[in-house]
Each structure stands twice: as C-alpha cells, then as structure tokens.
Short mmCIF file of C-alpha atoms in Angstrom, two decimals:
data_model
loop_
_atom_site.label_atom_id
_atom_site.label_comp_id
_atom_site.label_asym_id
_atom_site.label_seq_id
_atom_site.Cartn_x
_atom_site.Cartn_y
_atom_site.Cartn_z
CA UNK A 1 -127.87 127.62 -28.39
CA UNK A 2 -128.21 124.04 -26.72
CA UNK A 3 -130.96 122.76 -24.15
CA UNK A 4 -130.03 119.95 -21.97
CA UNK A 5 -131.99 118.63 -18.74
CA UNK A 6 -130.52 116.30 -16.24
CA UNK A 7 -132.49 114.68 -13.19
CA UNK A 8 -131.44 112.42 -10.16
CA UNK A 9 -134.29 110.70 -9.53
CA UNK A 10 -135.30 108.26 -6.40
CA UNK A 11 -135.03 105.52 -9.24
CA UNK A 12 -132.45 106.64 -11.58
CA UNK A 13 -131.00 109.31 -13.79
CA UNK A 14 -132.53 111.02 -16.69
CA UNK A 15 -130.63 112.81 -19.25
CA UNK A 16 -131.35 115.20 -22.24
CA UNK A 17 -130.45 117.25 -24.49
CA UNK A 18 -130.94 118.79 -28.58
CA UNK A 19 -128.61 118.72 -30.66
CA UNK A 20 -128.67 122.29 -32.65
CA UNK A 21 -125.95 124.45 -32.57
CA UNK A 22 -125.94 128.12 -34.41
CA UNK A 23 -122.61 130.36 -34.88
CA UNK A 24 -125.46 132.82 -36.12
CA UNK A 25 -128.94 132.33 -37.95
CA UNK A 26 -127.08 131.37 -40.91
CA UNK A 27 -124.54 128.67 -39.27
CA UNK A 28 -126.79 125.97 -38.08
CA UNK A 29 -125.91 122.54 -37.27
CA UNK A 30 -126.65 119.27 -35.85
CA UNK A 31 -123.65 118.10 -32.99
CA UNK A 32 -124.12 115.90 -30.41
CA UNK A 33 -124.22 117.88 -26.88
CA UNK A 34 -124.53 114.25 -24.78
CA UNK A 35 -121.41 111.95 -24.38
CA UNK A 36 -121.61 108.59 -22.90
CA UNK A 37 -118.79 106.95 -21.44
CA UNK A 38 -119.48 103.34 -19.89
CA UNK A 39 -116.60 100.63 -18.15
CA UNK A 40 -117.80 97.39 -16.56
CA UNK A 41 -118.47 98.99 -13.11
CA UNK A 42 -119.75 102.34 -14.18
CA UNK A 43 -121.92 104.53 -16.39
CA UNK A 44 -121.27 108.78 -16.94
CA UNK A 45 -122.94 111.03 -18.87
CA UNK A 46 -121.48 114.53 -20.21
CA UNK A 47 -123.80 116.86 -21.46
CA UNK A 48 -122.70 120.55 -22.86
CA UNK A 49 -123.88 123.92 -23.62
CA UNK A 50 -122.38 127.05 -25.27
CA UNK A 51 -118.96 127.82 -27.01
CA UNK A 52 -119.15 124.20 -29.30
CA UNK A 53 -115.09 124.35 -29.79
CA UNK A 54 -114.75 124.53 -25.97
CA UNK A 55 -116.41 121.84 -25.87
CA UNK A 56 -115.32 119.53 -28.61
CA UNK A 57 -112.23 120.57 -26.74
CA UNK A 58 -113.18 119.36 -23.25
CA UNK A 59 -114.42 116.07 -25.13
CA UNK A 60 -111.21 115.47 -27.13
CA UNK A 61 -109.28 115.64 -24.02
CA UNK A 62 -111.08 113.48 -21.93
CA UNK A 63 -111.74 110.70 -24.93
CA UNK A 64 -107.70 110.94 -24.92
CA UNK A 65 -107.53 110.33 -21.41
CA UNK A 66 -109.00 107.41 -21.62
CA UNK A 67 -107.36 106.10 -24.74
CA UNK A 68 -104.20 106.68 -22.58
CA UNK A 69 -105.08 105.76 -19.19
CA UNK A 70 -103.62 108.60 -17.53
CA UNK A 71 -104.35 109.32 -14.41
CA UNK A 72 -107.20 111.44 -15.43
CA UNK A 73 -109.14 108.59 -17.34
CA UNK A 74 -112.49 109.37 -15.87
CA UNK A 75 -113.11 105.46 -16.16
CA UNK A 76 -110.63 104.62 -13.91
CA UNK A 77 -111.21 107.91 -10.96
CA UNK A 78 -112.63 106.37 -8.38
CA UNK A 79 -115.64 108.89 -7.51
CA UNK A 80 -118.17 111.04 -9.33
CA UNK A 81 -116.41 114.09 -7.38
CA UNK A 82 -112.94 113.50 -8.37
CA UNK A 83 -114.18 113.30 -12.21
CA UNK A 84 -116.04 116.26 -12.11
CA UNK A 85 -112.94 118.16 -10.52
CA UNK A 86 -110.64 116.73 -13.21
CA UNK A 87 -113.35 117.73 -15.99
CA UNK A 88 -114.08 121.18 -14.37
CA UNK A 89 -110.29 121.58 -14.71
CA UNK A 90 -110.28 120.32 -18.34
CA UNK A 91 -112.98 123.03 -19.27
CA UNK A 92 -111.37 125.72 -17.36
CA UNK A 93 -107.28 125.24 -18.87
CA UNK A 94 -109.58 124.84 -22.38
CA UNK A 95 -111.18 128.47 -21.95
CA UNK A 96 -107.88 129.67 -20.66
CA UNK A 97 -105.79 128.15 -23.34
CA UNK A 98 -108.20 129.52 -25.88
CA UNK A 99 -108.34 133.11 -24.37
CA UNK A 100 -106.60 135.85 -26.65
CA UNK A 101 -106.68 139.44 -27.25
CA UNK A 102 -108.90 138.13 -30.02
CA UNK A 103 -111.90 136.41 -28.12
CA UNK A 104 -113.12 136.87 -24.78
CA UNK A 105 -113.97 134.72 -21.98
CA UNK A 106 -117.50 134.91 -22.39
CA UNK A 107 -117.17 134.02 -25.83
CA UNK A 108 -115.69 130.65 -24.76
CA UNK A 109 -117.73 129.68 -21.94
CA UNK A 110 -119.41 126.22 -22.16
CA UNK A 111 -121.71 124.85 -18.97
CA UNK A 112 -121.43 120.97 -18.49
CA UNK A 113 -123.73 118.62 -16.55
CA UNK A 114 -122.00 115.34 -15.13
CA UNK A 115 -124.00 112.48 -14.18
CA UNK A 116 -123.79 108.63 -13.49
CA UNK A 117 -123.11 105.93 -11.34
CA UNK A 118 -119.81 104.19 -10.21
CA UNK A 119 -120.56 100.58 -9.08
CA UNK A 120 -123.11 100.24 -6.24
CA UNK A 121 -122.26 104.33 -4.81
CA UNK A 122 -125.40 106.37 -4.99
CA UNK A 123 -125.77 108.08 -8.79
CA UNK A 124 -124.79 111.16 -8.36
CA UNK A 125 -125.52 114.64 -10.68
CA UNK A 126 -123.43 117.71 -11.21
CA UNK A 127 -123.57 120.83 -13.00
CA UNK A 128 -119.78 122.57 -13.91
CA UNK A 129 -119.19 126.00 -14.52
CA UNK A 130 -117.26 127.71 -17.17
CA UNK A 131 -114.81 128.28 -13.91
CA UNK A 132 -114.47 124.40 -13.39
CA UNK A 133 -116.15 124.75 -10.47
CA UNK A 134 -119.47 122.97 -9.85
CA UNK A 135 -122.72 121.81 -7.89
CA UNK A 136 -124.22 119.14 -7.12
CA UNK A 137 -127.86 117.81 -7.12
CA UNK A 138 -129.81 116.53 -4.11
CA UNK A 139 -132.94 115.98 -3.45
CA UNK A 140 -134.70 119.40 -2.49
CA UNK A 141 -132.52 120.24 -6.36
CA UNK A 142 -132.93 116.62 -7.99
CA UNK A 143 -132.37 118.30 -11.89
CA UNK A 144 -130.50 120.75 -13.83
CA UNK A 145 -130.72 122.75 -17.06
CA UNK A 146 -127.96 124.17 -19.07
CA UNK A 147 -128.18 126.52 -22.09
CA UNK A 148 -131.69 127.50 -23.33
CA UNK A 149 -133.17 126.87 -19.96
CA UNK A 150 -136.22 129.01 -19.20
CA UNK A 151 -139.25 127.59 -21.72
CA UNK A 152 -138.96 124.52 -20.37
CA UNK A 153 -138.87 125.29 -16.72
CA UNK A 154 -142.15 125.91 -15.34
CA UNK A 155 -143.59 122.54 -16.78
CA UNK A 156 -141.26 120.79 -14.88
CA UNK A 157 -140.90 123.05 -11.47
CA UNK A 158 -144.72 122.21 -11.54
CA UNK A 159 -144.52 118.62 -12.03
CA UNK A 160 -141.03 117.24 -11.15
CA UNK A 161 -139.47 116.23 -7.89
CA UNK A 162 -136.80 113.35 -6.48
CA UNK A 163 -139.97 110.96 -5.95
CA UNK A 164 -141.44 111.47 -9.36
CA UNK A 165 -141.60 107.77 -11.36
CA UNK A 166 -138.79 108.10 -14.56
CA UNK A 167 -141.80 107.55 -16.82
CA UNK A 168 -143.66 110.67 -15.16
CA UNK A 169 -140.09 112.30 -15.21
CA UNK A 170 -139.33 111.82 -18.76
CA UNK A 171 -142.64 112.37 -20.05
CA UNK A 172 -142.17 115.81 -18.64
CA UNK A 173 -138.99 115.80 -20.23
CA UNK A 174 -140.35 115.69 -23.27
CA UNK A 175 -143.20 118.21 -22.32
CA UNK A 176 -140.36 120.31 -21.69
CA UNK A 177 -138.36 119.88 -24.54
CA UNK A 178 -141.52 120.79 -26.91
CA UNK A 179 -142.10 123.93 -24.96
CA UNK A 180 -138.91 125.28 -26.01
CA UNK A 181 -138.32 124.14 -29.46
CA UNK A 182 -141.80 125.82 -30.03
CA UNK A 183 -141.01 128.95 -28.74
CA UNK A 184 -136.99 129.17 -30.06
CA UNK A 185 -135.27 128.49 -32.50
CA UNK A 186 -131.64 127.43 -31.80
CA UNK A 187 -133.08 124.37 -30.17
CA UNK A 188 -133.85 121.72 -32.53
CA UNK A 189 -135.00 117.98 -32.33
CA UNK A 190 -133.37 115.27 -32.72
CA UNK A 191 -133.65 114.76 -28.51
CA UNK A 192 -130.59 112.71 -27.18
CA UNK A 193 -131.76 110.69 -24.61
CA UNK A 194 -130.13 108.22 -22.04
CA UNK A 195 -132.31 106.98 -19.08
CA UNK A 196 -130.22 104.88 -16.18
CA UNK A 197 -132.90 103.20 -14.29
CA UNK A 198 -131.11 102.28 -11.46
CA UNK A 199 -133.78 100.52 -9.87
CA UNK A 200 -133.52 97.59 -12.62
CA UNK A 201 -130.08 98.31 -13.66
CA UNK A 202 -130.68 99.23 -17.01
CA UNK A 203 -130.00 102.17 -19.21
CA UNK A 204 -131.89 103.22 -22.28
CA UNK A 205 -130.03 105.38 -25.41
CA UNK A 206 -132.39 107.01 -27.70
CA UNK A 207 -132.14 109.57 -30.09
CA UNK A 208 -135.66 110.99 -30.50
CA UNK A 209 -136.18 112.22 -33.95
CA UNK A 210 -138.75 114.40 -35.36
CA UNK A 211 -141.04 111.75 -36.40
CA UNK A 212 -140.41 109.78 -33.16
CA UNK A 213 -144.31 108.68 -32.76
CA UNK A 214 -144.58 109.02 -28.85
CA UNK A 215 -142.74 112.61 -29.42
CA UNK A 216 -145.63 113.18 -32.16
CA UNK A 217 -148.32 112.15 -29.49
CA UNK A 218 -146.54 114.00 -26.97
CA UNK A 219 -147.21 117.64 -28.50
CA UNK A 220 -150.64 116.86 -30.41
CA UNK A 221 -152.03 115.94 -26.79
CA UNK A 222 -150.01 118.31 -24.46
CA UNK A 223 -151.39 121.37 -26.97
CA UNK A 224 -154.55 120.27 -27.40
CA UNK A 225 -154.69 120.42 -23.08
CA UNK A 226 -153.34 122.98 -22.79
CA UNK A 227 -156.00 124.85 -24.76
CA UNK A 228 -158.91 122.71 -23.76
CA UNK A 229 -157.77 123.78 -20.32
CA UNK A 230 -157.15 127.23 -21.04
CA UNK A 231 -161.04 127.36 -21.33
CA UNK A 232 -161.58 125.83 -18.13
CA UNK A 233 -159.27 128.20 -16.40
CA UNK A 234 -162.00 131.45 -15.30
CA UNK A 235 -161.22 134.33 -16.27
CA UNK A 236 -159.62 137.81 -15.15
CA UNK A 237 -162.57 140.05 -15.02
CA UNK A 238 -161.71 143.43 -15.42
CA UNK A 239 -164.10 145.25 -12.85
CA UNK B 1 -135.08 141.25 -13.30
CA UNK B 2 -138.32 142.09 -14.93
CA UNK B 3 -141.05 140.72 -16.80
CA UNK B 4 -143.41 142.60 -19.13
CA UNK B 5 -145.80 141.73 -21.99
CA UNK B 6 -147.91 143.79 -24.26
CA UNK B 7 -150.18 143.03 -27.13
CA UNK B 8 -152.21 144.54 -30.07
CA UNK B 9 -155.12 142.75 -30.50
CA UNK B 10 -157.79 143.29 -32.84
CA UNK B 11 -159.89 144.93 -29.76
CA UNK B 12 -157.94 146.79 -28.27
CA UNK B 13 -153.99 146.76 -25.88
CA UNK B 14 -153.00 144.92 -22.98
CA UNK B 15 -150.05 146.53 -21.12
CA UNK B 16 -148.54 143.90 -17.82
CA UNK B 17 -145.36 144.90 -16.18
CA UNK B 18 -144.19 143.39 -12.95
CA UNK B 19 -143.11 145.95 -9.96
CA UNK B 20 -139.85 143.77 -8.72
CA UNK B 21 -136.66 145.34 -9.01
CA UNK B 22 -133.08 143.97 -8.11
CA UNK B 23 -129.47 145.22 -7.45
CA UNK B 24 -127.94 141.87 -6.31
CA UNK B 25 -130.33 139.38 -4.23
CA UNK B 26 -129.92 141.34 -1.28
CA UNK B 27 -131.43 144.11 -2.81
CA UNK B 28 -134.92 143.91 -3.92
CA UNK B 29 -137.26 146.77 -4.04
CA UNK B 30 -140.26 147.36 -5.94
CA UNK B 31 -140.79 149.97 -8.31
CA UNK B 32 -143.23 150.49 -11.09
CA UNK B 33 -142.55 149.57 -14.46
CA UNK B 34 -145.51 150.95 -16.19
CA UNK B 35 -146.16 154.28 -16.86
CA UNK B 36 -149.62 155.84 -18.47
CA UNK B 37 -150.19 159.22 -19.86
CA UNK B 38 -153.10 160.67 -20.98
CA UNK B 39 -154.72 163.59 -22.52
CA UNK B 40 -157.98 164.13 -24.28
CA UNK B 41 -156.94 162.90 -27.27
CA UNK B 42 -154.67 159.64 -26.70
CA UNK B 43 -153.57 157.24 -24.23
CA UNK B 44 -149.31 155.78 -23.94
CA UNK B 45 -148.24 153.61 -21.99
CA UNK B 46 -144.74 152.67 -21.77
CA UNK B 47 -142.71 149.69 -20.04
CA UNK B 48 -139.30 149.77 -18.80
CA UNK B 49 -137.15 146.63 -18.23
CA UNK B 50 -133.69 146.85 -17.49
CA UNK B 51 -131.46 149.19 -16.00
CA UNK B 52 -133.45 150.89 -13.16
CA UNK B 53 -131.28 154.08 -13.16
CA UNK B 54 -131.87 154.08 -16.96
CA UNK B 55 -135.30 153.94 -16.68
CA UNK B 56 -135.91 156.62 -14.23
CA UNK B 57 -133.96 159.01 -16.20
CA UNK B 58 -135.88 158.38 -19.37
CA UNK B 59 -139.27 158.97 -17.49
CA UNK B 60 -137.80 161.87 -15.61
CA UNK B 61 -136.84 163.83 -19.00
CA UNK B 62 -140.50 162.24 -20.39
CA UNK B 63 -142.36 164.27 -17.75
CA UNK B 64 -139.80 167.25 -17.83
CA UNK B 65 -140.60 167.65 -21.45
CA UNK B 66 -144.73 167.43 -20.69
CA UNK B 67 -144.51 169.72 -17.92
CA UNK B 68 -142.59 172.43 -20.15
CA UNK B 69 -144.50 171.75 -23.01
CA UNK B 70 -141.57 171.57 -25.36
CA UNK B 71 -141.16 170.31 -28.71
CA UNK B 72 -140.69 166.79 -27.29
CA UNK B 73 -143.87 166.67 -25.54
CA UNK B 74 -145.05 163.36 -25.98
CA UNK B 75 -148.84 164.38 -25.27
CA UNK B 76 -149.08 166.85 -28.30
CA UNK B 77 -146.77 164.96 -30.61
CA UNK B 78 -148.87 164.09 -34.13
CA UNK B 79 -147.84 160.37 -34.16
CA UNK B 80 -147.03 157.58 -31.90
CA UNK B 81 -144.55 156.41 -34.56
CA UNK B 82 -142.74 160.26 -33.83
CA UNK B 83 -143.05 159.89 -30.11
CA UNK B 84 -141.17 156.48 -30.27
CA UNK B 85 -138.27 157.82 -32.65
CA UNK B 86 -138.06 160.64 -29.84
CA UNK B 87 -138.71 158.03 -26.80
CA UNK B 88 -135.90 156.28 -28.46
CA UNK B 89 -133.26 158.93 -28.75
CA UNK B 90 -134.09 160.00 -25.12
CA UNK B 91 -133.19 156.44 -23.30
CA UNK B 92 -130.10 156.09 -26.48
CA UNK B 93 -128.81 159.82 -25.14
CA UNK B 94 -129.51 158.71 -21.45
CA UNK B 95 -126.81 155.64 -21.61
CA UNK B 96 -124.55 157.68 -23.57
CA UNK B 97 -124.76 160.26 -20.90
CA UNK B 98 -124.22 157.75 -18.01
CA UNK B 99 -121.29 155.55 -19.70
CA UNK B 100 -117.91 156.11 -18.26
CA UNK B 101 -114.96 154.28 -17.81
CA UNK B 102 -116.81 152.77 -14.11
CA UNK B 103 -119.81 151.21 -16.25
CA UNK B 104 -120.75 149.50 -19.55
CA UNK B 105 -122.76 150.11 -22.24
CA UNK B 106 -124.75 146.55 -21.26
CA UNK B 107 -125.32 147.33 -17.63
CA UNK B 108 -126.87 150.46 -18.31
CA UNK B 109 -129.11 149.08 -21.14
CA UNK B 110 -132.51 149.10 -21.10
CA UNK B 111 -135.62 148.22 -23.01
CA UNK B 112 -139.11 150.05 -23.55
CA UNK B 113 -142.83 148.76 -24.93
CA UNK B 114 -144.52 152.06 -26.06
CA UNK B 115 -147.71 151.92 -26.77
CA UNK B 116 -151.74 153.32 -27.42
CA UNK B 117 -153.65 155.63 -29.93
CA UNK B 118 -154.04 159.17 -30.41
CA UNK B 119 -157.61 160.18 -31.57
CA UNK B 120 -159.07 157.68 -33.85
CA UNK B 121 -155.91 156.59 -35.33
CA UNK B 122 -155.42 152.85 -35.43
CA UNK B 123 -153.46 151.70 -32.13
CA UNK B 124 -149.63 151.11 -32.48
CA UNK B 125 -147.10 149.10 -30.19
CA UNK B 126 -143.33 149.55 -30.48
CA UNK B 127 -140.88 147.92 -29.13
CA UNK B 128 -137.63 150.45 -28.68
CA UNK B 129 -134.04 149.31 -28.05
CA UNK B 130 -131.40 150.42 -26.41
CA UNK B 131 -129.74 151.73 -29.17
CA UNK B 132 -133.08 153.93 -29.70
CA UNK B 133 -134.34 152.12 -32.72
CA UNK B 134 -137.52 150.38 -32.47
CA UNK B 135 -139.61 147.75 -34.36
CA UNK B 136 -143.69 147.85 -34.71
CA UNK B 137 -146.12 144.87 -33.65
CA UNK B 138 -148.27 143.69 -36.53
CA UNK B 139 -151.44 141.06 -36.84
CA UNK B 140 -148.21 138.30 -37.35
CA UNK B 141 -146.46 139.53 -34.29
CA UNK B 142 -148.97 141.01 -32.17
CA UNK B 143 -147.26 140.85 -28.85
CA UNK B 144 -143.93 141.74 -27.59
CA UNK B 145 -142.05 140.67 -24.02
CA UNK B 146 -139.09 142.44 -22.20
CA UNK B 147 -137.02 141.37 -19.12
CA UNK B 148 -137.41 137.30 -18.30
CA UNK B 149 -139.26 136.88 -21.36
CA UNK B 150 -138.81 133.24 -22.02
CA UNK B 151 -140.68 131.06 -18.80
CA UNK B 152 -143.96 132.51 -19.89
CA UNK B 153 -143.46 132.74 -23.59
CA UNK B 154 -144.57 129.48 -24.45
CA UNK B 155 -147.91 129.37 -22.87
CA UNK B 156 -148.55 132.61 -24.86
CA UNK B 157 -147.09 131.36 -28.20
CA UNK B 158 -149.63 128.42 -27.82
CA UNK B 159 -152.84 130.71 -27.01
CA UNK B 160 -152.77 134.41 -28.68
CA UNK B 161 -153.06 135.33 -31.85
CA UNK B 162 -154.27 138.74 -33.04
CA UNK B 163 -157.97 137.59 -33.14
CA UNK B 164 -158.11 137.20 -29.63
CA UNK B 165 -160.35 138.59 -27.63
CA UNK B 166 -159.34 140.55 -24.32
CA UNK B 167 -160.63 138.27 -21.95
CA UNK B 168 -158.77 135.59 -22.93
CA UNK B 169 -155.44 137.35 -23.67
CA UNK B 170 -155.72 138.75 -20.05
CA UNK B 171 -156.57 135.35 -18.81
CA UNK B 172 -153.44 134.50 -20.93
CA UNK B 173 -150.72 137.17 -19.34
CA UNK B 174 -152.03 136.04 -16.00
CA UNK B 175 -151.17 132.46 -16.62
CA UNK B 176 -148.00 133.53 -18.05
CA UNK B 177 -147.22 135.66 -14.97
CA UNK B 178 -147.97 133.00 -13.06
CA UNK B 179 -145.51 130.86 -14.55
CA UNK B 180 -142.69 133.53 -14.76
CA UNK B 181 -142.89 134.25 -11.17
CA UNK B 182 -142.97 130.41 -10.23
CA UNK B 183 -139.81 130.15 -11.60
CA UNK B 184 -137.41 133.08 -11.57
CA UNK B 185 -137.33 134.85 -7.94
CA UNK B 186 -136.07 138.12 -9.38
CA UNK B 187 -140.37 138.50 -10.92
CA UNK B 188 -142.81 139.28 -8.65
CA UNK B 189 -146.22 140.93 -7.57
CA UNK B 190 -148.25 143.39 -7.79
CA UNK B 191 -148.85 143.37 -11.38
CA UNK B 192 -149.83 146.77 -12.77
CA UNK B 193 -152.54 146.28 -15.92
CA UNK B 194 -153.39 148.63 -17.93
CA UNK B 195 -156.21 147.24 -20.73
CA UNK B 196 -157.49 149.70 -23.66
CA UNK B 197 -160.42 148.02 -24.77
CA UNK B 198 -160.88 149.85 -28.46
CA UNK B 199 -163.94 148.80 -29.16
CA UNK B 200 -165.37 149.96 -26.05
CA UNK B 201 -163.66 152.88 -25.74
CA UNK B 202 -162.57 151.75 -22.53
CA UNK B 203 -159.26 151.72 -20.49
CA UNK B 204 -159.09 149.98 -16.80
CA UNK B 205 -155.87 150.09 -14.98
CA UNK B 206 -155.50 147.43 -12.48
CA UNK B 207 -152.69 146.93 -9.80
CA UNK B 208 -153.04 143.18 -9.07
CA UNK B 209 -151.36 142.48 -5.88
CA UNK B 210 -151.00 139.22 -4.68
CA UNK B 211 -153.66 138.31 -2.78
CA UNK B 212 -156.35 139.64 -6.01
CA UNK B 213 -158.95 136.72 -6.04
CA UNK B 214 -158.84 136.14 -9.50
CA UNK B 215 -154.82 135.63 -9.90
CA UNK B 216 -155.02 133.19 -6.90
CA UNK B 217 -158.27 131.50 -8.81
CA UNK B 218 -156.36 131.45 -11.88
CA UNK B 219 -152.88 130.01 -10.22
CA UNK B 220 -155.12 127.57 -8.53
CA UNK B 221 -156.80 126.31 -11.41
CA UNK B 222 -153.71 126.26 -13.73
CA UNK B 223 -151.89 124.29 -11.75
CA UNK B 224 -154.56 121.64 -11.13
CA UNK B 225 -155.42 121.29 -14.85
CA UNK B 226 -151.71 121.35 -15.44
CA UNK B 227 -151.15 118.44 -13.14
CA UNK B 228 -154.50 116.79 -14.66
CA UNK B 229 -153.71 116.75 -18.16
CA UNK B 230 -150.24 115.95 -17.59
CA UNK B 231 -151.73 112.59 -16.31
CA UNK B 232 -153.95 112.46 -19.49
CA UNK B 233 -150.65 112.67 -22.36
CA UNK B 234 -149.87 109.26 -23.04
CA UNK B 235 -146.35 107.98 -21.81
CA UNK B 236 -142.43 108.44 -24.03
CA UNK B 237 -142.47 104.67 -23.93
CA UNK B 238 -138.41 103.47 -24.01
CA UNK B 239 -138.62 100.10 -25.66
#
C-alpha cells in the first residue's frame, strides 16, 4: 500500500507521500510514489497509489510526452484542468490496455493526486480516479489522501484547514504520517516531501528519512502528548 | 459501515459496537451491533460488522438454536472456543446459503468479535471470519477491531496494552470512537458498551447516546488537548 497527502493551502501547496510498496508481505520495496515535473513558468506534482505497474505506466507515458513535445506534454498544456484530463486519460487507456481475462480492473487501479501552479493562475489540487475522472480541491476540501488514508485522518480533520500556516500544515503532515506508519505496515518512511510556498515563491524537496532529526522529535513529542494528555482527558465512569 | 472494538485485558472485557447501518448514503438506519447472552454460568457477547442481512441471519439461527435447546445452543455449550467453531460455521453456512448468481461472496461477508467466560474459566475473545475460521486475542494482541477499523486504531495502538486497567481502556474506545465518527459519516451514535469487569465480578451495559455527558466531556477535552499539544511539538523545519 502507499499513503500520500496533498493540501492547497491559503499560502501554498503541500505534498506527501511514503515510498513502500508490497506485492504481498514478502515483496516489499522502496519506489518513489511523488513525481515532480518543473518548466520555467510552472511547477506539478504527481503523486500515486495502488497497482505500481499502472503507475510506472502512467509515469512512462507522460515523461515521454514531454521528451517529445506532443501535444500532451503536460509542460506545455496550458491549465491545471487540461493536464489532469490528459493524465486521467493516460491512467484510464493504461488500466484498459492492461485489462485481460487474466487480471481484473480492480487489480489495476491506481488513484493519482495532481497539484501545482502554472505561472501567476491560482495553484490548483486534484485527485484522479482509476476512471480518469477527477476532483478538485477548494477551500471548504483544501487536501486529499490517496491509498492508506484513514490513520492519518483524524489528526488532520482536527487540525487542518485552507487558513492553516504551511509550517502548522506540514507539521501535521508529519503527525499524520507517524500515525499510520505506527499502526500499518505497508507504509514505510522515507517521506517524499515537496512544499510550494507560493507566498515567497519557493519550493522545498525533501526526502525525510528515518533518522530525519525533526521526524525523530516529531514522534518522541507527539507520543509522549498524547499520553500525558490521555491522563488529563476524565474518564468514562461506568455508573 | 461499522466500527467495533473489543479487548481482553487483564481485568476483565470491553465490548463497543456502533448502531449505524448503511445501504447507500441515502439509506441509513440504525441497528444494533452487539448482542449479549447470558445464563447463570457465562456471559457472550458478540459483534457483527458487515453485511446487515448476514448478520441478522446469524443471530436469528443463534437464538433459534437457544430457544430449542439444541445441540448448538450456545448457552450450554462446554467452551467458548466450541461455541466460536459453531458461531463460525453458522455465519460461513449463512453466505453460502444466500450466494447466487445476483450477489457475491464479498457483499455478503461479514465479520464477528465473540467473546466472555463461562464459569470460572479464564475469559476468551475470538475474532471469526467470514470463512468461519477464527483467531484468539492473547496478552500480545489483546484487542481486536471490525468495520472502519483504521481512524481510531492508532490512538489505541499508542495507549492499551494488556495491563490496562478498565478505566482507561474505556476512556481509550471513547476517544477512539470519537475519532472514527469525526471522520467517516457511515459511524455513528449511540454506542452500545458492554464492560465485564472480572475482577469484580461485574458486567454494566451501557447505550451511550450522543448527548451522554461523559462522551461530550471526553470529545471536548480531546480535542482541546489535541489542539494544545499540537502547538507544543516542535516545528518539521525545511531548511
């Protein structure tokens, strides 16, 4: 399994995800589920989850677009919308191509979450279905999750919305992130990170490894809270 | 959707099951989840998550077979490992029953949490498939979750072990309710509770609807300290 978060912020875009991948408990590996693509006027992020040939696939294909400049380089498309339609087509002809009497749909299905900026346009965020259809975020929905998605909700329904600072925002992230690696296994650090603070114009790419000392920090303080709080919480009597 | 939790702590079971059923978002109901028997000598309590039909079935033939006393009677049964293996063949036999070329195996699936004591026996918990096989919590594993396991797994992974005491495992599955029905829709209140305190000798069974004192003190105070201490982890600094 894969977890990746995405959030379009009031001052930029946050995105992250693991990089684990299991065919089975015995088949586990370390891909890279985030893609950056960057041109002089823009910056887009591609971030995956499920079938990992789908989407080396998807990947492949859109890598050779560019390399070709056809008229699907998503460099050269002049909005966020019309790339997402060309890559929600690229993911769907991948499944279809792939489909046999041998593998099923489901099998093959990969979510994708889209994000970036083209030149001064508002960043936009969007999360494409298996179908190639997709969604986009706004602010009452400012993130998204793909993949192993449900540890490492709460913490940040509780704490996250569009005005939230990208520190705040990523240090939830994170928060997030440790929540689920604790509790399963098919996610697995190192974190791939890219931060587009839009407000300064300037994107951060990190790849947070397991010894990553603000990660450390992180989880020694969050779980140490969370059980010095635990105490403060009263109780359920009984009768 | 569904969310239940049990656990085998040193002092005794806690039993938590939801009461929010769906069939499509336009059709919620509620319906309980948990369901206690009792005799003199012992005290079950199993939870259903899945398949509604399913489920009603399985209890249906449960209370059949008390009612005529037959062979199957879970209430006279020697062993709760003997009433699980028959438990288990009853929901396997139920899907088997129901499948048809109209439905699937999957959509008719369902999982159980069986557990209690008979007489002075040690208590037992099982966890029983669909497939009517089960597995048996231990002091390493001493809780088990079925339905939308995963938003409150994490707060529980980081709090209960089998040493526990009752309070603060309750105060635990609260907080973990909490968070579950924060962030999945198809989870909701009452709660029903059922807690065997062992060493007391004790059972209490609790619905907790949603305006029960302590579950709003408890949501209340969570999500303060949750908000505090979020404040108090240091920053994921990105230079």
């Amino acid at each position: 399994m894969t977890y990746c978060v995405a959030m379009k912020l009031k001052d930029g875009l946050i995105f992250a995800s693991d990089t684990r991948t299991n065919g089975g408990i015995d088949h586990i590996s370390t891909y890279r589920k985030l893609f950056y693509f960057k041109n002089e006027d823009r910056e887009i992020v591609i971030q995956s989850a499920g079938s990992l040939a789908t989407t080396q696939s998807v990947i492949a294909k859109i890598n050779q677009n560019i390399k070709d400049n056809t008229d699907n380089n998503i460099l050269k498309i002049p909005t966020l919308f019309e790339i997402s339609q060309i890559v929600g087509t690229i993911l769907r002809e991948t499944i279809i191509e792939s489909k046999s009497e041998l593998i099923d749909t489901s099998t093959l299905s990969c979510s994708l979450l889209l994000g970036g900026y083209i030149a001064n346009n508002e960043p936009e965020l969007y999360n494409i279905y298996s179908e190639g259809n997709f969604i986009i975020a706004n602010e009452e929905t400012p993130y998204f999750q793909i993949g192993e998605n449900k540890y490492g909700k709460p913490i940040i329904d509780r704490i996250v919305n569009y005005t939230t600072d990208l520190e705040n925002a990523l240090k939830c992230t994170m928060i997030s992130f440790d929540s689920t690696i604790m509790s399963n296994l098919s996610v697995g650090l190192p974190i791939d990170l890219v931060v587009m603070n839009r407000k300064e114009n300037k994107t951060t790419q990190i790849r947070v490894a397991k010894d990553n000392e603000f990660l450390l920090k992180i989880r020694k303080a969050w779980g140490q809270l969370i059980k010095e709080n635990f105490d403060k919480v009263p109780p359920f009597p009984l009768s």
